[in-house]
mmCIF file of C-alpha atoms in Angstrom:
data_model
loop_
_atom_site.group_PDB
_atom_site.id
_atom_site.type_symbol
_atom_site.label_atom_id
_atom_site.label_comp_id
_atom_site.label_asym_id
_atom_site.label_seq_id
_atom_site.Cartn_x
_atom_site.Cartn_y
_atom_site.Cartn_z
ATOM 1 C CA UNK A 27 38.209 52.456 72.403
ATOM 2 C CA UNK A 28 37.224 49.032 71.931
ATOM 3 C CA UNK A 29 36.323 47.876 75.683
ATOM 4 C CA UNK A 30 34.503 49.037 78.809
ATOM 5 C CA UNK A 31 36.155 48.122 81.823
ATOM 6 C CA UNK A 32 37.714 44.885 80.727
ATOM 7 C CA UNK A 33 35.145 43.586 78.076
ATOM 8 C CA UNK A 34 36.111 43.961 74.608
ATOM 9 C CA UNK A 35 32.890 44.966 72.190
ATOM 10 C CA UNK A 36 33.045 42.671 69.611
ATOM 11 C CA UNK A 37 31.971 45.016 67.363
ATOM 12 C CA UNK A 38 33.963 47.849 67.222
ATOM 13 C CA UNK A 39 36.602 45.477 66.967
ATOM 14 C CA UNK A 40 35.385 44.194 64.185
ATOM 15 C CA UNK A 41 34.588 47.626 62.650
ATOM 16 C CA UNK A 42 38.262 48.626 63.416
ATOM 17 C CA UNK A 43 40.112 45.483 61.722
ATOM 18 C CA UNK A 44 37.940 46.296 58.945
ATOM 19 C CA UNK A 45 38.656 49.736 58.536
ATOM 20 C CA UNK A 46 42.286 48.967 59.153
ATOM 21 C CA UNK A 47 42.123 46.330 56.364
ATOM 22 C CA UNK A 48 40.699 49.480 54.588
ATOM 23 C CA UNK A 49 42.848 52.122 55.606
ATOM 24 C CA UNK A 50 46.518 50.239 55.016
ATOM 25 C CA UNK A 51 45.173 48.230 52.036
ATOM 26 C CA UNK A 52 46.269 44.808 53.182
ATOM 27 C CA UNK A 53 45.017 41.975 51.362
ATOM 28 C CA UNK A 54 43.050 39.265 53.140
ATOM 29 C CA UNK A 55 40.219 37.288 51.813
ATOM 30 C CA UNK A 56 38.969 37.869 55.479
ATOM 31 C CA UNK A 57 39.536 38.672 58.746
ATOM 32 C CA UNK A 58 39.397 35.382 60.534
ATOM 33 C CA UNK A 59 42.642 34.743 57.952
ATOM 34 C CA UNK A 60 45.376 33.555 60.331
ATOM 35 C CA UNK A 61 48.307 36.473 60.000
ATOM 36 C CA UNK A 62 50.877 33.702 59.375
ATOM 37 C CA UNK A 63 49.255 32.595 56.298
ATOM 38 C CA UNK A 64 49.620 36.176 54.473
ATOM 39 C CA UNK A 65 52.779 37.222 52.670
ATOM 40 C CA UNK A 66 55.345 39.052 54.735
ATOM 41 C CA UNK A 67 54.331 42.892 53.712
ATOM 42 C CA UNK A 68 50.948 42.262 54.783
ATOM 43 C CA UNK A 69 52.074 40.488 58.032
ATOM 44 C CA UNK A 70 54.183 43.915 58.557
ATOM 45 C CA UNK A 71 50.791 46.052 57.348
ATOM 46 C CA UNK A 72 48.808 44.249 60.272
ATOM 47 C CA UNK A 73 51.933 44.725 63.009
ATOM 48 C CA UNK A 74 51.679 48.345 61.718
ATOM 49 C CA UNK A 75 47.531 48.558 62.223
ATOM 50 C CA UNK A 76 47.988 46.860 65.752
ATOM 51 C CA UNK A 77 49.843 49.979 66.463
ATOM 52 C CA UNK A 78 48.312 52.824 64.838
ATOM 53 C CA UNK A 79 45.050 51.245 66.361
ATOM 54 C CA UNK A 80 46.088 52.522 69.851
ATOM 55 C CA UNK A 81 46.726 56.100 68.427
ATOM 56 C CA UNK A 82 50.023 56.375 69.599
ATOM 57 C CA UNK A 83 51.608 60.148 69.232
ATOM 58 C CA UNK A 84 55.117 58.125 68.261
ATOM 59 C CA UNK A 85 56.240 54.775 66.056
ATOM 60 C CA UNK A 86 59.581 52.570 67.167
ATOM 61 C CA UNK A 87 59.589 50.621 63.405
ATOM 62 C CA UNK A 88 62.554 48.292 64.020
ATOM 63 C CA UNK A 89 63.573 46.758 60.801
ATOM 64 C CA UNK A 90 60.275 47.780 59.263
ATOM 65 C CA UNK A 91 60.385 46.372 55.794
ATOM 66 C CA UNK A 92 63.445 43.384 56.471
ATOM 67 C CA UNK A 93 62.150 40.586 54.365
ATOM 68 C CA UNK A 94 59.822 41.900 52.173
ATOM 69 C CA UNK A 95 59.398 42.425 48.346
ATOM 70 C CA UNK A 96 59.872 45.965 46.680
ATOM 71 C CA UNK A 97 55.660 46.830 46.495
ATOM 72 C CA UNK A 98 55.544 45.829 49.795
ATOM 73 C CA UNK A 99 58.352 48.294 51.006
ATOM 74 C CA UNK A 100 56.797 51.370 49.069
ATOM 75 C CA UNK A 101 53.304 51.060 50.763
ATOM 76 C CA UNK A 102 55.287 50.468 54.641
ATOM 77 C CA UNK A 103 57.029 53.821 53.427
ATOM 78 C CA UNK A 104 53.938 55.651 52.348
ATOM 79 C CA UNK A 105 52.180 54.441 55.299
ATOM 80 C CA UNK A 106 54.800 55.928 57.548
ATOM 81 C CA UNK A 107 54.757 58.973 55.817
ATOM 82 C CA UNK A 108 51.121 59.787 56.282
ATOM 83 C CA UNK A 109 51.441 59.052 60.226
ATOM 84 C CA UNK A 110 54.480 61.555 60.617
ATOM 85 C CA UNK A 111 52.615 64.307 57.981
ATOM 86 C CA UNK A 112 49.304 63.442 60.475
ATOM 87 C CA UNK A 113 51.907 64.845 63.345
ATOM 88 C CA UNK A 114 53.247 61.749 64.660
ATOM 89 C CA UNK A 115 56.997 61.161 64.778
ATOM 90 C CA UNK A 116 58.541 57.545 63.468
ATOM 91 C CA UNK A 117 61.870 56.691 65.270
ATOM 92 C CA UNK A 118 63.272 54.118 62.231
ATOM 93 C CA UNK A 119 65.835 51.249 63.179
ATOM 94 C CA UNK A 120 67.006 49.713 59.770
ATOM 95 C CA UNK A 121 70.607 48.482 58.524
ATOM 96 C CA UNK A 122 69.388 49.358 54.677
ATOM 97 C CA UNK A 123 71.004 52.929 54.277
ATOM 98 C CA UNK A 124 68.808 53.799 51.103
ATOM 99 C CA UNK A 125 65.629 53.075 53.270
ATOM 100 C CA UNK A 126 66.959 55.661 56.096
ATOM 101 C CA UNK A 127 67.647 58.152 53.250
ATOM 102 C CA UNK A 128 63.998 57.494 51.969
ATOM 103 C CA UNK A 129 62.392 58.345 56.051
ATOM 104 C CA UNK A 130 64.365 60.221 57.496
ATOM 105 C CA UNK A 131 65.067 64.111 58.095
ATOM 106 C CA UNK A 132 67.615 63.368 60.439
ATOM 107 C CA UNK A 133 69.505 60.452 60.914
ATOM 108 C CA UNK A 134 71.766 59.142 64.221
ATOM 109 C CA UNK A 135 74.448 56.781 63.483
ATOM 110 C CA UNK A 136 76.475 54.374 65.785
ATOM 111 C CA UNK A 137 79.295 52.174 65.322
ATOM 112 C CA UNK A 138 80.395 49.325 68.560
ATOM 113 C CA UNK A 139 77.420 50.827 70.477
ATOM 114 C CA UNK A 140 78.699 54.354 70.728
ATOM 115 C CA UNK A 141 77.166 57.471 68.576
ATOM 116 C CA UNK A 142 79.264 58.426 65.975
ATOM 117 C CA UNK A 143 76.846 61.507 64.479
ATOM 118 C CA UNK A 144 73.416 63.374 64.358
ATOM 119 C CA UNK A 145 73.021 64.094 60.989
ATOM 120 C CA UNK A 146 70.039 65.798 58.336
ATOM 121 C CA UNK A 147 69.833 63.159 55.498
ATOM 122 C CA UNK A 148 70.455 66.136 53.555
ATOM 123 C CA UNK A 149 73.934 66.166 55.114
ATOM 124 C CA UNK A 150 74.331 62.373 54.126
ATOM 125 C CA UNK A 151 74.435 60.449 50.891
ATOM 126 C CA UNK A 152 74.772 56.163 51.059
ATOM 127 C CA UNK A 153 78.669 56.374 50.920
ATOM 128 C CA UNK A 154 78.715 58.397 53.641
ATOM 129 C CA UNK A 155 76.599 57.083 55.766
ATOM 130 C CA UNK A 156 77.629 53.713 55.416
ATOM 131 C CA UNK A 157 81.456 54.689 56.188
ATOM 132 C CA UNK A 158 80.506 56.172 59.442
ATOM 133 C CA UNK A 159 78.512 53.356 60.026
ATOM 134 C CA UNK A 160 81.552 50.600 59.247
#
C-alpha cells in the first residue's frame, strides 16, 4: 500500500517502481525516464507493473504484445505466465491466433459480435481457429 489516507509515501513508491523495474526486467537508465521515451515492450512491461502493482486476483491484457518486437513478446508471455501459475487468471484479447495458442487453455471465439465457440486450445490448431474466426 503506498498511501495513508490520501498521501502517497514517496518511498515505498519508489521502492515499488524499483522492484518492479526488478521484477519484469524492463530496461530504463532510471526511473524519472519518461515512459514514452522507452521502446514499445518496455512501455507494455510498465502498463503491465502498473497493474500487477495493485495485486489484482485477474488481468484484462487487450492486445498485449500489438506492436512489439519478438524478445519483447516472449518476456510479456512469460510474465503472464508466472501471474496465472501465482493463481491469478489472464482474460487475453488478441487478433494474433499463434499468441492465443501460446496463453491460453481455453479459448472463446466470436465472429460479427456473436460467440461462435468455447474451445480448449487443445481442441484448436491456427487453421481452425482462424476459420471460425473469419
Amino acid at each position: 500500500r503506498l498511501s495513508n489516507w490520501s498521501l502517497i509515501d514517496a518511498r515505498k513508491e519508489h521502492r515499488l517502481a524499483e522492484d518492479m523495474v526488478k521484477r519484469l526486467q524492463i530496461k530504463t537508465t532510471s526511473l524519472d525516464l519518461p515512459v514514452a521515451s522507452m521502446s514499445g515492450g518496455n512501455q507494455q512491461k510498465v502498463v503491465l507493473a502498473k497493474c500487477l502493482s495493485t495485486e489484482p486476483v485477474c488481468l484484462l491484457c487487450d492486445e498485449p504484445t500489438r506492436g512489439i518486437d519478438e524478445g519483447a513478446k516472449q518476456e510479456i508471455y512469460h510474465l503472464l505466465d508466472q501471474f496465472v501459475r501465482a493463481g491469478g487468471a489472464a482474460i487475453v484479447v488478441s487478433s494474433e491466433a499463434p499468441e492465443l495458442l501460446r496463453l491460453s487453455d481455453r479459448i472463446a471465439v466470436f465472429k460479427g459480435g456473436k460467440l461462435v465457440t468455447i474451445s480448449s486450445d487443445a481442441d484448436l490448431s491456427q487453421e481452425v481457429l482462424l476459420s471460425l474466426a473469419s
